[in-house]
PDB file of C-alpha atoms in Angstrom:
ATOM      1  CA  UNK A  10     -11.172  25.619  23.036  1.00 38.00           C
ATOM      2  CA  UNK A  11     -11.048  27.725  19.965  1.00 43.00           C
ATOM      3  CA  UNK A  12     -14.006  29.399  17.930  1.00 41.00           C
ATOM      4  CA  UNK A  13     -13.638  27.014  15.078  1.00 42.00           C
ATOM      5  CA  UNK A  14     -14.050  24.201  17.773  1.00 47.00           C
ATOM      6  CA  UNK A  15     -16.990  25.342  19.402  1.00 42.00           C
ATOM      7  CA  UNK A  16     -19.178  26.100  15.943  1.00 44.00           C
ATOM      8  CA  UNK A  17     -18.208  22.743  14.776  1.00 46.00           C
ATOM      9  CA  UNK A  18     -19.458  21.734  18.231  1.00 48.00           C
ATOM     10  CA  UNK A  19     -22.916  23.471  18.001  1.00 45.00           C
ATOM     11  CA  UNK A  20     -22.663  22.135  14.209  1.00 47.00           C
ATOM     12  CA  UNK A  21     -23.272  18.696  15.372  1.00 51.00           C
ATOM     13  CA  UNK A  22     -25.349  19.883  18.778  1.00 50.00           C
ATOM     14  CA  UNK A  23     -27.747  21.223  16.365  1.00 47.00           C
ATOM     15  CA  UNK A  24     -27.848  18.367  13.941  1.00 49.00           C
ATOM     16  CA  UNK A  25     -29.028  16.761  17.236  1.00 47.00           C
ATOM     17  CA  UNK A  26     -31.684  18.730  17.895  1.00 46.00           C
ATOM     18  CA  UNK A  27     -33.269  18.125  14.805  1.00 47.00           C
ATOM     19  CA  UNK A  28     -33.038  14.581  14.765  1.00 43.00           C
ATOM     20  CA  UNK A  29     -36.442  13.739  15.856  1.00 40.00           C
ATOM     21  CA  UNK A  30     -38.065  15.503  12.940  1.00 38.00           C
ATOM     22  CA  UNK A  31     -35.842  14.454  10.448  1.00 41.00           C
ATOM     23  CA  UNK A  32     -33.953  11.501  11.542  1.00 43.00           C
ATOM     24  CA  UNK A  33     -36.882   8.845  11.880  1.00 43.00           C
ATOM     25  CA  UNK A  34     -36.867   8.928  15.131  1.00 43.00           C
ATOM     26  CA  UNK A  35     -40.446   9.196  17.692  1.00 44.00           C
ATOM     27  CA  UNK A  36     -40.439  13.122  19.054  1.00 45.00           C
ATOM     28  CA  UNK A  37     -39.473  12.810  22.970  1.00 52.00           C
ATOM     29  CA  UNK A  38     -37.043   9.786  22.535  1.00 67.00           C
ATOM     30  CA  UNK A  39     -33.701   9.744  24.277  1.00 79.00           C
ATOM     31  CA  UNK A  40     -30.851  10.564  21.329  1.00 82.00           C
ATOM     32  CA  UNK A  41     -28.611   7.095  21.505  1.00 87.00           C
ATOM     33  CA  UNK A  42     -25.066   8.161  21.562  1.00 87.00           C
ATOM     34  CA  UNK A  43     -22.790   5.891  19.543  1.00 91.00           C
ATOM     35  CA  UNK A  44     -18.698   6.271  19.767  1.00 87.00           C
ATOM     36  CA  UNK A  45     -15.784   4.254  19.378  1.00 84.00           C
ATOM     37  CA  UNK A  46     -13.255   2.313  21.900  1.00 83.00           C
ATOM     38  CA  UNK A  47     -10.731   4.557  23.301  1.00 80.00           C
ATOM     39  CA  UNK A  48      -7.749   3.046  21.089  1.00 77.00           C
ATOM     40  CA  UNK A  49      -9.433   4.014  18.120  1.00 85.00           C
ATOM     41  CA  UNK A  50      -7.472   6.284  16.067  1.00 84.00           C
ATOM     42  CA  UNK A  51     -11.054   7.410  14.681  1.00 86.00           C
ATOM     43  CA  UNK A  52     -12.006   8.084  18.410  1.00 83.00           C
ATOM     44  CA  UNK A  53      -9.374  10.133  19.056  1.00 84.00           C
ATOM     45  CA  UNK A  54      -9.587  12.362  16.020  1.00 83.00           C
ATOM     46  CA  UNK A  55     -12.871  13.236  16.226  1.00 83.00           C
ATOM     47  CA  UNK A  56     -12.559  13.916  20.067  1.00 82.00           C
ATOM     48  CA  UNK A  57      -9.544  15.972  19.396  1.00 81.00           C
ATOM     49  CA  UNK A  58     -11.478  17.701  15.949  1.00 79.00           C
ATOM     50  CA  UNK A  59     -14.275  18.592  18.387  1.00 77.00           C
ATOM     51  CA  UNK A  60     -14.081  19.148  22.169  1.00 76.00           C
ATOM     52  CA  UNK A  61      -9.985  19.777  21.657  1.00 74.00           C
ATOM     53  CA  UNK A  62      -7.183  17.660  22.924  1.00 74.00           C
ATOM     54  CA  UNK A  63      -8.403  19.130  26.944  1.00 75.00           C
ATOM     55  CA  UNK A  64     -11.547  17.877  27.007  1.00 76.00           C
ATOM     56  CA  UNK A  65     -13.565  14.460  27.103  1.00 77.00           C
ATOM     57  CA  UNK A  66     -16.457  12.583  25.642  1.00 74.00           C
ATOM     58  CA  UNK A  67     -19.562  12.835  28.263  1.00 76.00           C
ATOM     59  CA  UNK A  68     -19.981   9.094  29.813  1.00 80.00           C
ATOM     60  CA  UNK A  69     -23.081   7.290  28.604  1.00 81.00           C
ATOM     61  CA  UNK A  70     -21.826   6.737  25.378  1.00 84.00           C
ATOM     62  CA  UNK A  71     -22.413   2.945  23.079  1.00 85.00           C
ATOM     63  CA  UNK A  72     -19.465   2.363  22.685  1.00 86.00           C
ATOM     64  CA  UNK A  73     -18.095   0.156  19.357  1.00 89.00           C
ATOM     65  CA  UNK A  74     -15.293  -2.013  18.419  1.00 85.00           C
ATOM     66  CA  UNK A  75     -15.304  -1.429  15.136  1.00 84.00           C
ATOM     67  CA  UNK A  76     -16.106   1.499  12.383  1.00 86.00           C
ATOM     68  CA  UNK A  77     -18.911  -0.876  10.645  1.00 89.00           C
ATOM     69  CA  UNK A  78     -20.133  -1.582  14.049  1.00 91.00           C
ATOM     70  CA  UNK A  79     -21.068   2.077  14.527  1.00 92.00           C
ATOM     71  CA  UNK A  80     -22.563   2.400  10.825  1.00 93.00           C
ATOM     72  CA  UNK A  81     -24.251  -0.655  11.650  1.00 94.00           C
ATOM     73  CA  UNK A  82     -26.200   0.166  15.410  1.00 94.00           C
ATOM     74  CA  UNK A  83     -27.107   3.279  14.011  1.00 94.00           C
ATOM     75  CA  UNK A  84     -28.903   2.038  10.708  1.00 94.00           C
ATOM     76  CA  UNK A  85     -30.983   0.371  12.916  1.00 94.00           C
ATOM     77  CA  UNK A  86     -31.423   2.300  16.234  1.00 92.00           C
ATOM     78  CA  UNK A  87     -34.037   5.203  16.163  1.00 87.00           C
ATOM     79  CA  UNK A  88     -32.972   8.911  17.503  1.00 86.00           C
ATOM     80  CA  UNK A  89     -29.077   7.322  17.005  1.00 90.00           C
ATOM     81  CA  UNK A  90     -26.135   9.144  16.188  1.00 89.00           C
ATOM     82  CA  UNK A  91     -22.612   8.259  15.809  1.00 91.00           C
ATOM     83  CA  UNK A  92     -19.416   8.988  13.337  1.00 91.00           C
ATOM     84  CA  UNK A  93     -17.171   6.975  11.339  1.00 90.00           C
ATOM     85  CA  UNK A  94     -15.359   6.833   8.477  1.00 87.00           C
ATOM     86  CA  UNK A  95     -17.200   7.679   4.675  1.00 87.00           C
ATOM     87  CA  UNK A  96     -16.199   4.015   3.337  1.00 86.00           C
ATOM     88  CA  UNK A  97     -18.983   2.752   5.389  1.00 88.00           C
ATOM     89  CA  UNK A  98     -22.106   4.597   4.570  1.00 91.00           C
ATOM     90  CA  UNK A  99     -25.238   2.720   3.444  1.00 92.00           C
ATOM     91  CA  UNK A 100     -28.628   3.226   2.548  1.00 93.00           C
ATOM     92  CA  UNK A 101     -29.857   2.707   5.821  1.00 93.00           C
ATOM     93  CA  UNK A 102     -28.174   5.998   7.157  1.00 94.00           C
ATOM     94  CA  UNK A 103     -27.857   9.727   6.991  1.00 91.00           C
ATOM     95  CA  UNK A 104     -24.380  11.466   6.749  1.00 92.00           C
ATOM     96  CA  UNK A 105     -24.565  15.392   8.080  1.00 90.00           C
ATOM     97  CA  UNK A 106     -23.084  18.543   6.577  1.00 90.00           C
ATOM     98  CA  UNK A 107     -20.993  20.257   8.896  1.00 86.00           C
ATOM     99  CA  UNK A 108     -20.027  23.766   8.869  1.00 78.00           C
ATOM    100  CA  UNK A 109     -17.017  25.935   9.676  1.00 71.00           C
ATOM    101  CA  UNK A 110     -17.933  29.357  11.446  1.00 71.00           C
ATOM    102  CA  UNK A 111     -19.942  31.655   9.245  1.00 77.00           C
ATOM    103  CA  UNK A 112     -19.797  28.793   6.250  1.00 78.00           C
ATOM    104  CA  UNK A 113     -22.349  27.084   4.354  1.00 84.00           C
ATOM    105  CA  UNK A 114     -22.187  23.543   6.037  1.00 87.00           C
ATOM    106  CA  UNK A 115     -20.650  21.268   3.685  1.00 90.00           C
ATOM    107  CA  UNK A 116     -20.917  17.546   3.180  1.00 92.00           C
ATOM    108  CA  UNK A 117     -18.713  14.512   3.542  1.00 92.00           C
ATOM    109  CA  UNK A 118     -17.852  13.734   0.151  1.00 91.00           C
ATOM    110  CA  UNK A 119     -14.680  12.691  -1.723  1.00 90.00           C
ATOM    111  CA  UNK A 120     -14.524  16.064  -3.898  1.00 92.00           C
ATOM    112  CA  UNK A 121     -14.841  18.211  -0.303  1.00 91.00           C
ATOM    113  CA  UNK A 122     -12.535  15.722   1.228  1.00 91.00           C
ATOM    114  CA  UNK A 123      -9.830  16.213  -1.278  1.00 90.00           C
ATOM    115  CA  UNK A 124     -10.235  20.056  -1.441  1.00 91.00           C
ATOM    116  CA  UNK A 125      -9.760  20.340   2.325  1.00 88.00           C
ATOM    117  CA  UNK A 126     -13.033  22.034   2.462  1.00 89.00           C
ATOM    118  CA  UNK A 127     -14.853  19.562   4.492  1.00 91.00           C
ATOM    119  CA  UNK A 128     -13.828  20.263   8.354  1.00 89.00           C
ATOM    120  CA  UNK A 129     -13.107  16.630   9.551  1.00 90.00           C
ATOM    121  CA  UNK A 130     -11.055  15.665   6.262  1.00 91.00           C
ATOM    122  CA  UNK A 131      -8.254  13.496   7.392  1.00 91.00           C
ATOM    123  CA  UNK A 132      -5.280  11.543   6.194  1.00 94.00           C
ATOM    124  CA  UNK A 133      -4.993   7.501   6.154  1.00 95.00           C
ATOM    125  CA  UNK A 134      -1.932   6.991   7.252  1.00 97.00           C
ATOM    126  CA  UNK A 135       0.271   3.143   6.760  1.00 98.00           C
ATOM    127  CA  UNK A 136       3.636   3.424   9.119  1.00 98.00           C
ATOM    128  CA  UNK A 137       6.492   1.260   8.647  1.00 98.00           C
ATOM    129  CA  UNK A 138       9.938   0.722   9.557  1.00 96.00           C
ATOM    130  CA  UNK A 139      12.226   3.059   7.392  1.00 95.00           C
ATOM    131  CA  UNK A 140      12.880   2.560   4.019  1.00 93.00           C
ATOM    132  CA  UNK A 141      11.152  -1.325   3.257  1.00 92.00           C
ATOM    133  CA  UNK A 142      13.186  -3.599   1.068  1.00 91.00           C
ATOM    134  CA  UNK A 143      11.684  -7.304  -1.008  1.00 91.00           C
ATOM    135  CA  UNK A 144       7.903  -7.830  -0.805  1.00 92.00           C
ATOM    136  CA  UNK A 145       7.066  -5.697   1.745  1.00 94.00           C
ATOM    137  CA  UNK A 146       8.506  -2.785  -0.624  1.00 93.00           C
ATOM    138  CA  UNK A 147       6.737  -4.326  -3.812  1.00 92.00           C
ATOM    139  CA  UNK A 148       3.698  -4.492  -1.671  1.00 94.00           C
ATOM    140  CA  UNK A 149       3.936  -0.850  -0.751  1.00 95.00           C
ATOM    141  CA  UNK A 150       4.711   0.389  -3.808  1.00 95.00           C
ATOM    142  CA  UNK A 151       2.213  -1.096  -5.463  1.00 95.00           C
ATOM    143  CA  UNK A 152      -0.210   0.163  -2.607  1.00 97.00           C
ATOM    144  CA  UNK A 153       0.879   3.609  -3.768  1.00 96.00           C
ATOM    145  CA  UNK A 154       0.505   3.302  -7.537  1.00 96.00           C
ATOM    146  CA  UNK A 155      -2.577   3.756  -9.851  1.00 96.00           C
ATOM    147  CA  UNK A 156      -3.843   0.099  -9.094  1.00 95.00           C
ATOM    148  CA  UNK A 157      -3.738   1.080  -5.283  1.00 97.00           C
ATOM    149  CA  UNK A 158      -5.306   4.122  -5.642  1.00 97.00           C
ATOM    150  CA  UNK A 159      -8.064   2.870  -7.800  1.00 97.00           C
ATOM    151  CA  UNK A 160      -9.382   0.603  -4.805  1.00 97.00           C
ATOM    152  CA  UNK A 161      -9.322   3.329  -2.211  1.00 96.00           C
ATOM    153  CA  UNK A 162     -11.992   5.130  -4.753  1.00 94.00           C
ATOM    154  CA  UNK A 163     -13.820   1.033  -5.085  1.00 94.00           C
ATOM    155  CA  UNK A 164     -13.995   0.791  -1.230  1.00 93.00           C
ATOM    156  CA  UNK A 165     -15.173   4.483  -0.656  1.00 90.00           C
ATOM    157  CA  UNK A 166     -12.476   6.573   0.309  1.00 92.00           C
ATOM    158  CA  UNK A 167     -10.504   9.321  -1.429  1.00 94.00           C
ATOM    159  CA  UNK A 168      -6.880   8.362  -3.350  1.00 95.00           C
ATOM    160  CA  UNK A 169      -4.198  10.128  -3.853  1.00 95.00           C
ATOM    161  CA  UNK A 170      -1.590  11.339  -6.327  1.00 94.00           C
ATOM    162  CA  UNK A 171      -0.148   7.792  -7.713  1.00 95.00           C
ATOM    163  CA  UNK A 172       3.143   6.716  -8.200  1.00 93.00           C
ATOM    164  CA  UNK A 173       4.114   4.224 -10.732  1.00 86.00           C
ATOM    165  CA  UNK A 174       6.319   1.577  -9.645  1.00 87.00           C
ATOM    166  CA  UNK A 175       9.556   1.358 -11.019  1.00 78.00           C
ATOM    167  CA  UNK A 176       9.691  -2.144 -10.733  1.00 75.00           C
ATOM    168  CA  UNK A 177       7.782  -4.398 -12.491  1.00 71.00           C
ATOM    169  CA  UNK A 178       9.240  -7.660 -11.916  1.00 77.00           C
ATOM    170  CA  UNK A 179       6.985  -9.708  -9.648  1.00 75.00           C
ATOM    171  CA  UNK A 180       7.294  -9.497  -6.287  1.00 75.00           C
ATOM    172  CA  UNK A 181       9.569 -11.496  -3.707  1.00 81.00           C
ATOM    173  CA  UNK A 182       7.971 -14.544  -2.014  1.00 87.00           C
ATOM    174  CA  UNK A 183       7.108 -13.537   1.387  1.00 90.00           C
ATOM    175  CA  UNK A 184       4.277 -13.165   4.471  1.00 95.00           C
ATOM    176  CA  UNK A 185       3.677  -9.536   5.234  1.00 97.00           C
ATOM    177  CA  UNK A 186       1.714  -8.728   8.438  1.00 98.00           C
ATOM    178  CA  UNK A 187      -0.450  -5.493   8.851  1.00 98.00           C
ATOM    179  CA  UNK A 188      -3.127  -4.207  11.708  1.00 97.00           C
ATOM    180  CA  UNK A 189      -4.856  -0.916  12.964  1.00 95.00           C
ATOM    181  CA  UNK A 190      -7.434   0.965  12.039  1.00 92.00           C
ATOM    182  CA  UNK A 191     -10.677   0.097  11.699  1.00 89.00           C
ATOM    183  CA  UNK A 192     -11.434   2.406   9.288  1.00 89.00           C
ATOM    184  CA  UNK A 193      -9.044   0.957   7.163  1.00 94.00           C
ATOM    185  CA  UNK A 194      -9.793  -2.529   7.341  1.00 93.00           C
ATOM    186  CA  UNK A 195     -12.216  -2.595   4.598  1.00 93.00           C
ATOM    187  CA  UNK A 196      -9.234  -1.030   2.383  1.00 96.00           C
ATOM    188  CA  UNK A 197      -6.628  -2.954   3.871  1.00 97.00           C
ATOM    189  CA  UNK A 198      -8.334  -6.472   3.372  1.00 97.00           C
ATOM    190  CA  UNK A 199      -9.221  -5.258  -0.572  1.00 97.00           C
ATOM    191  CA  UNK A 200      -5.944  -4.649  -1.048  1.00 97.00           C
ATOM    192  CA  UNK A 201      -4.671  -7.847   0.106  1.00 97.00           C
ATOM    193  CA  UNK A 202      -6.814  -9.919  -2.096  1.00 96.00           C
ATOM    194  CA  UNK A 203      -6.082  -7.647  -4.779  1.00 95.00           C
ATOM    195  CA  UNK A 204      -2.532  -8.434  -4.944  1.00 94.00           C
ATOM    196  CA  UNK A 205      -2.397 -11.870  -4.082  1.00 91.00           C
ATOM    197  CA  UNK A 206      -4.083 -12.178  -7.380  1.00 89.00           C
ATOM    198  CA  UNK A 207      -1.067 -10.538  -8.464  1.00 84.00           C
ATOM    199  CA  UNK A 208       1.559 -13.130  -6.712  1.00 82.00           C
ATOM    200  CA  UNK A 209      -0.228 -15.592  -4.599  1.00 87.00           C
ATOM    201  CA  UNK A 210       3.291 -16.565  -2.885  1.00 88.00           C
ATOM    202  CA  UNK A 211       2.937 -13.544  -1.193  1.00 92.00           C
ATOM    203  CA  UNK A 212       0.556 -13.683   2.287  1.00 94.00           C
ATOM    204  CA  UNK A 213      -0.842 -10.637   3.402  1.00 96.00           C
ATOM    205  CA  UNK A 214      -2.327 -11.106   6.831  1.00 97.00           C
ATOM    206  CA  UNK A 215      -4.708  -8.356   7.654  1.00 97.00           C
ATOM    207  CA  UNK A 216      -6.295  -7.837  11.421  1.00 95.00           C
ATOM    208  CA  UNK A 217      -7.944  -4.433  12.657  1.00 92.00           C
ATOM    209  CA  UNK A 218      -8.364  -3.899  16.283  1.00 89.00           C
ATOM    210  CA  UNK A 219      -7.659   0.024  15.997  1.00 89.00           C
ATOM    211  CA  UNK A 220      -5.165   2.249  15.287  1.00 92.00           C
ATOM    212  CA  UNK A 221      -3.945   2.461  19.108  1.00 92.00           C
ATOM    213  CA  UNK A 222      -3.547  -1.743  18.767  1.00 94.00           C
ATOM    214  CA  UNK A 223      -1.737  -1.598  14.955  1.00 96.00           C
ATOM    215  CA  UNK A 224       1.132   1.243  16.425  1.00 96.00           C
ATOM    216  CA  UNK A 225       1.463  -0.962  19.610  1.00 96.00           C
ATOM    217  CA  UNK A 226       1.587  -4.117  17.882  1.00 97.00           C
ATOM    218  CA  UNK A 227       3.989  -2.129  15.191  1.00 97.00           C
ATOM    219  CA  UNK A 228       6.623  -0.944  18.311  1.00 97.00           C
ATOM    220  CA  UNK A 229       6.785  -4.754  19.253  1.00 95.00           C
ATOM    221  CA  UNK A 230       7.549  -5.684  16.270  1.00 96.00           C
ATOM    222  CA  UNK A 231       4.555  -8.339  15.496  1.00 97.00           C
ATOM    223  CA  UNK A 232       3.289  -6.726  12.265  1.00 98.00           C
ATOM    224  CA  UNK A 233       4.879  -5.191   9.059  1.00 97.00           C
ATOM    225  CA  UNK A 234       2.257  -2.274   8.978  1.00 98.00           C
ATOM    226  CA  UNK A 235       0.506   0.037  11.350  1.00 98.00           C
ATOM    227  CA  UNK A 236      -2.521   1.180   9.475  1.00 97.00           C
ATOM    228  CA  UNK A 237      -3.948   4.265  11.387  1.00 95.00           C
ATOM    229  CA  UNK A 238      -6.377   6.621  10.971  1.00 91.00           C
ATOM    230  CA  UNK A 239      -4.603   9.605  13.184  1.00 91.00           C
ATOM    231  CA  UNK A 240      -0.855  10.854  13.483  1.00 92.00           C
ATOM    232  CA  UNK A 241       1.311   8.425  15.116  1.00 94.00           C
ATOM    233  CA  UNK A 242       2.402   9.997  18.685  1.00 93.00           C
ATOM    234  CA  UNK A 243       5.389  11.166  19.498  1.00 95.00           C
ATOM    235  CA  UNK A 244       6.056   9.283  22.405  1.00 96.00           C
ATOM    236  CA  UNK A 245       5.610   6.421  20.471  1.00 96.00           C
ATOM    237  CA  UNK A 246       7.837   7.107  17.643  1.00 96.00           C
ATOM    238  CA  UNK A 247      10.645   7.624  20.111  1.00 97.00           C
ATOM    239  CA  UNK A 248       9.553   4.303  21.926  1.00 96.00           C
ATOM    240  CA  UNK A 249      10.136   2.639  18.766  1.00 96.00           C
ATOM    241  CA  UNK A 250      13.364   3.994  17.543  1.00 96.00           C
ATOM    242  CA  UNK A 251      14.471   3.348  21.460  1.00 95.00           C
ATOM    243  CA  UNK A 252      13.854  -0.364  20.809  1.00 94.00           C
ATOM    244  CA  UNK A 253      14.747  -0.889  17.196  1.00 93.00           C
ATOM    245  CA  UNK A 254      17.134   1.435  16.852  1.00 94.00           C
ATOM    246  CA  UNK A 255      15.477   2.647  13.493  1.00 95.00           C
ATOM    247  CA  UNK A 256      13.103   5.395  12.564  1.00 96.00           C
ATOM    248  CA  UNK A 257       8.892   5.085  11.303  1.00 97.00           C
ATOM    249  CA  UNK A 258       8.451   6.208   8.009  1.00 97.00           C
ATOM    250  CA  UNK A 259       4.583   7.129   7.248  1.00 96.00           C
ATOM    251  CA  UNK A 260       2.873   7.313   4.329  1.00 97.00           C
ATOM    252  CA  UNK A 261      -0.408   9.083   3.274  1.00 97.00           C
ATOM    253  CA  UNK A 262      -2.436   6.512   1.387  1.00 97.00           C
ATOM    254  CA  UNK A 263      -5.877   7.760   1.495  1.00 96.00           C
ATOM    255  CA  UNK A 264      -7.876  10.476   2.604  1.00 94.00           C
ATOM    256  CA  UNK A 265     -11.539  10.114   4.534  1.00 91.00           C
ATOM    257  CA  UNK A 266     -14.117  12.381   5.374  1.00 90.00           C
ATOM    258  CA  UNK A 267     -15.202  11.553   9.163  1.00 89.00           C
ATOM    259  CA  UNK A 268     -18.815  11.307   8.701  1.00 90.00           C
ATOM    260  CA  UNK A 269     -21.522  12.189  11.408  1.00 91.00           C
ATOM    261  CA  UNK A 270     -23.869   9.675  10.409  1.00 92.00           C
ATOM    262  CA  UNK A 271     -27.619   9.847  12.032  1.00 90.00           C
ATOM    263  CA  UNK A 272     -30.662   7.000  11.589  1.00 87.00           C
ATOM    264  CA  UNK A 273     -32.917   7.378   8.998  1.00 82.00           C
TER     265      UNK A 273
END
């Protein structure tokens, strides 16, 4: 494991420690571990941000289907820690600064997130099958341009650099299917009602389920759109060109900073 990984590590080992002074939590309580499934893209970001792609979780861990689930059972579990994306803080929790070795630690907010200063800044990513032509293009593009963007700031999350559509005739008729991440469910269902405001002949069916179900259920060929939270694999980029003969194009919609969040 390298240095960086091991002070981010202690970063969030320490943040432990002081929990039961400044968490809410009864001095001598048991801290309550609370992670993600295993097909989360979320889960295996932060495992892979942390321990390195090597090494494990420790068993033990309360383990959640969903990223709201884990803001949720922390809000209201004493001594409990957990992490999930920034879109789903409340007032019921505490996120942590974390620190890179021999920094100040630094906060998970959208101005650190989008200056790469914050160490578990990560892309949003939406995959789809190479260049995407009638609604599912509109839908995209639209996605992508200033109206987009402006949602991923309502719903929490960081935008990015917009691109005006060239096209401004409405969009085709059509159903467009999308799953994945959890963390971007929240975003993913604004933006379909969003846009069927826009054209309500166009159905845009939104399921979560994690990123590790989205890419699977994108190589089968049962949605439109993998939304995912972590880099799409290899292996499974290959699998899919193998069985559809064409290639994944991805596309950075959104940035989030992973949040350790703690219980008040």
């Amino acid at each position: 494991m390298s240095q960086m990984k091991w002070i981010l590590l202690a970063s969030v080992v320490a943040s432990l420690a002081g929990m039961t002074g400044c968490g809410g939590g009864r001095s001598g309580d048991e801290i309550v571990r609370v992670s993600r499934q295993n097909n989360s893209g979320t889960y295996v970001y932060f495992r892979e941000a942390v321990l390195g792609k090597d090494r494990e979780f420790k068993l033990g861990s309360n383990d959640q289907s969903g990223s709201k689930d884990v803001v949720e059972l922390v809000s209201t579990t004493p001594n409990a820690i957990g992490y999930s994306g920034m879109g789903y803080a409340t007032d019921e929790v505490k996120m942590l600064p974390i620190a890179k070795e021999g920094e100040t630690p630094v906060p998970p907010t959208a101005e650190n997130a989008s200056q790469g200063t914050y160490p578990l800044a990560r892309p949003l990513y939406i995959y789809v099958v190479g260049e995407p032509t009638g609604a599912l293009k509109h839908y995209l593009d639209w996605i992508r341009s200033s109206e987009g963007q402006a949602i991923v700031e309502e719903v929490g999350y960081v935008s990015t650099p917009a691109i005006e559509m060239s096209d401004a005739s409405p969009p085709p008729d059509g159903t467009i299917k999308t799953a994945g991440s959890d963390t971007m469910v929240n975003l993913a269902q604004a933006w379909a009602e969003d846009y069927g405001k826009l054209d309500p002949n166009v159905d845009i069916l939104v399921s979560g389920g994690g990123s590790g179900v989205g890419i699977d259920k994108f190589i089968d060929g049962t949605v439109d759109i993998a939304n995912a939270s972590r880099d799409m694999k290899d292996e499974d980029r290959t699998l899919f060109t193998e069985k559809t003969g064409s290639e994944v194009t991805d596309h950075t919609v959104a940035l989030d900073a992973l949040a350790v969040y703690v219980h008040k």
